[in-house]
PDB file of C-alpha atoms in Angstrom:
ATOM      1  CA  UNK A 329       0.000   0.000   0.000  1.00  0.00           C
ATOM      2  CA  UNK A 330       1.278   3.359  -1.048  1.00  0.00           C
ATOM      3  CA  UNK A 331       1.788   6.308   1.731  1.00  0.00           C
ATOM      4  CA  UNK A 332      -0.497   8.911   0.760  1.00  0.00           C
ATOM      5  CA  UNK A 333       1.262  12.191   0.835  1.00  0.00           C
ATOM      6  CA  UNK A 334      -1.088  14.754   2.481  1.00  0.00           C
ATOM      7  CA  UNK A 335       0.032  18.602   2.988  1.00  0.00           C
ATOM      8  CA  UNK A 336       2.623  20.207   1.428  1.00  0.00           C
ATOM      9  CA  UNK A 337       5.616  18.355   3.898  1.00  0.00           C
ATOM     10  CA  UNK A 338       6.829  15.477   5.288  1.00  0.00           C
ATOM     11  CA  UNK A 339       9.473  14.090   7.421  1.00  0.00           C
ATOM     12  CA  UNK A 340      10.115  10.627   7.353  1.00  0.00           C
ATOM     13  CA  UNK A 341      11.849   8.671  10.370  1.00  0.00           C
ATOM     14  CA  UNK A 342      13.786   5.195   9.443  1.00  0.00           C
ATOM     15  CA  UNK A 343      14.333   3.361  12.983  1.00  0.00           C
ATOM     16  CA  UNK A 344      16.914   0.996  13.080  1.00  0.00           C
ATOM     17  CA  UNK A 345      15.384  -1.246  15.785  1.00  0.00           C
ATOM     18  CA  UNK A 346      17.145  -4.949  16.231  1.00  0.00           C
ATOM     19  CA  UNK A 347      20.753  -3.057  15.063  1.00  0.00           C
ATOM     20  CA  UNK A 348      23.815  -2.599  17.091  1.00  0.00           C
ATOM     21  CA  UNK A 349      23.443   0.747  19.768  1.00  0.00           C
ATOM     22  CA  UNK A 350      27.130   2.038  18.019  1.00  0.00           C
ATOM     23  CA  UNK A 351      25.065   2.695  14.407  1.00  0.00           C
ATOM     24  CA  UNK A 352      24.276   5.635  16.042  1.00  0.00           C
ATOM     25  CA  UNK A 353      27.302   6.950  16.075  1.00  0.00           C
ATOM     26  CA  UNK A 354      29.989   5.904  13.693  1.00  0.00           C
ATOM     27  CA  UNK A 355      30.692   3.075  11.509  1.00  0.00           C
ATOM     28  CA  UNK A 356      27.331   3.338   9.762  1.00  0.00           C
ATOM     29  CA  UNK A 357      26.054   3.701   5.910  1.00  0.00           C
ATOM     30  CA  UNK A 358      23.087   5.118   5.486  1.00  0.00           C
ATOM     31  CA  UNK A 359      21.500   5.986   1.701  1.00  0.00           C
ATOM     32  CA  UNK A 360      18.289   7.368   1.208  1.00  0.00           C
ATOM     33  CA  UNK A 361      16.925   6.813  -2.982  1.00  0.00           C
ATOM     34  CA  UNK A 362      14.095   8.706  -4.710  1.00  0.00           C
ATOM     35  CA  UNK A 363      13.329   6.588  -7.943  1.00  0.00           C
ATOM     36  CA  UNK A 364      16.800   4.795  -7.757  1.00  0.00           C
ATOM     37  CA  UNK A 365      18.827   8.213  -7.416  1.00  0.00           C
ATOM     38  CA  UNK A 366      20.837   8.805  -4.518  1.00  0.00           C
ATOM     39  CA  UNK A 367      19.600  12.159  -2.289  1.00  0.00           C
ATOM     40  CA  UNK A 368      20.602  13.299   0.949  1.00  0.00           C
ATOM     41  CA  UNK A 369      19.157  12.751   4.753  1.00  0.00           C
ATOM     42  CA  UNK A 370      18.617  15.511   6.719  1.00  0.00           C
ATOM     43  CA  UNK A 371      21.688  17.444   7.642  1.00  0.00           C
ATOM     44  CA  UNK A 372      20.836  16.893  11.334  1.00  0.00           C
ATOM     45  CA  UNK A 373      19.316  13.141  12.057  1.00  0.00           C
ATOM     46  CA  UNK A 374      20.833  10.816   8.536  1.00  0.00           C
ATOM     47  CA  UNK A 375      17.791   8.649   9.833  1.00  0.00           C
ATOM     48  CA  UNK A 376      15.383  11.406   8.898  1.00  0.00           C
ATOM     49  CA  UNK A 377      14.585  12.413   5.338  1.00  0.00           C
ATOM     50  CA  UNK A 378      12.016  15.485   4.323  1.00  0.00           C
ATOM     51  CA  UNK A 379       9.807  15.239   1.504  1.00  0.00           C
ATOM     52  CA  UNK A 380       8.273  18.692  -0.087  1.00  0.00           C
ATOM     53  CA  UNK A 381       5.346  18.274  -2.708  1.00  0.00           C
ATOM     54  CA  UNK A 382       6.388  20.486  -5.912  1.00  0.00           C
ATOM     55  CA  UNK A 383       2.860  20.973  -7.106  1.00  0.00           C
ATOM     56  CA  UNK A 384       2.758  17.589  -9.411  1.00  0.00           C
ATOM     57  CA  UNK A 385       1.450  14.800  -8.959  1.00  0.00           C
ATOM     58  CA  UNK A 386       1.935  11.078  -8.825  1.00  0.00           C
ATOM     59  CA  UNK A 387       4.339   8.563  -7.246  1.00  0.00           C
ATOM     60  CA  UNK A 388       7.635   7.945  -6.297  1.00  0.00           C
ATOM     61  CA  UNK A 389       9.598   5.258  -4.528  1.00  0.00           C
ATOM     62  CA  UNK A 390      11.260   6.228  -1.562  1.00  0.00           C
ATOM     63  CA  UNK A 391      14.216   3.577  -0.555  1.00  0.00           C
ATOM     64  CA  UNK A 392      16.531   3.570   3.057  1.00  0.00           C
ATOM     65  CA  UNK A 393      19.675   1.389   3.403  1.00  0.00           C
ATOM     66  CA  UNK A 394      21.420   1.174   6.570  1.00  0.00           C
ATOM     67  CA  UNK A 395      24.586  -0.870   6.949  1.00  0.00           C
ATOM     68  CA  UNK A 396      26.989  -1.500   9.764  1.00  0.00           C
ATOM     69  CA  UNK A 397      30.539  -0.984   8.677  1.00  0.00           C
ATOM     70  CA  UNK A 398      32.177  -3.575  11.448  1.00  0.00           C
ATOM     71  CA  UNK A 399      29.253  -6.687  11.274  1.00  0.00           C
ATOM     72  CA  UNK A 400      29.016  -6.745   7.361  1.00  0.00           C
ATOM     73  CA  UNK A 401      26.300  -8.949   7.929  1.00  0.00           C
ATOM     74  CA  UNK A 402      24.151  -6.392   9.891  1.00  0.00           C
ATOM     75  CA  UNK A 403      21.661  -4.477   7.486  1.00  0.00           C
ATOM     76  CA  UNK A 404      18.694  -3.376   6.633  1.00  0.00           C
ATOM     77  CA  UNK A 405      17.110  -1.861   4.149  1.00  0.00           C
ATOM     78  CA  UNK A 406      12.980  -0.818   3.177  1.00  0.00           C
ATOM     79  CA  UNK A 407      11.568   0.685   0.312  1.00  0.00           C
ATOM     80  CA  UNK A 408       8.050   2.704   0.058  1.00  0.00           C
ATOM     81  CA  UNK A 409       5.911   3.483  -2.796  1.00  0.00           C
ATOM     82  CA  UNK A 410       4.239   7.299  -1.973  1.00  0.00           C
ATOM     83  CA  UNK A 411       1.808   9.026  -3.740  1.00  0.00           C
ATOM     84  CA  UNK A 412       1.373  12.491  -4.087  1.00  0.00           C
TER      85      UNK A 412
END
């Protein structure tokens, strides 16, 4: 099911619940993806992205990664269809 984008802005929080306590601090990747294309976090919480309608309409897919650096094996990673 799609997230319906209501208003004109949105922040969106990715948790990183069942993940070492140290990803919060260093030896993390994070990459947030709009369609496939690479776009930055928000300057002050990587975990956070913020999403401003430009008047069209339609969707996109919005996609998190999260990897620890020191457990290669430790990642996670979600994508999320939104419609605006």
């Amino acid at each position: 099911n799609p997230y319906i984008f209501m208003g004109d802005e949105v922040t969106i929080n990715a948790e990183s619940y069942f993940m070492s306590p140290d990803l919060a601090v260093s030896n993390v990747s994070r990459q947030w993806k709009i369609n496939g294309s690479a776009v930055a976090g928000n300057a002050e919480d990587q975990n956070a992205i913020t999403l401003n309608k430009k008047g069209q309409s339609g969707n996109a897919q919005l996609a998190f990664a999260i990897n620890n650096l020191k457990q290669l094996m430790q990642s996670a990673q979600k994508k999320l269809t939104i419609q605006f």
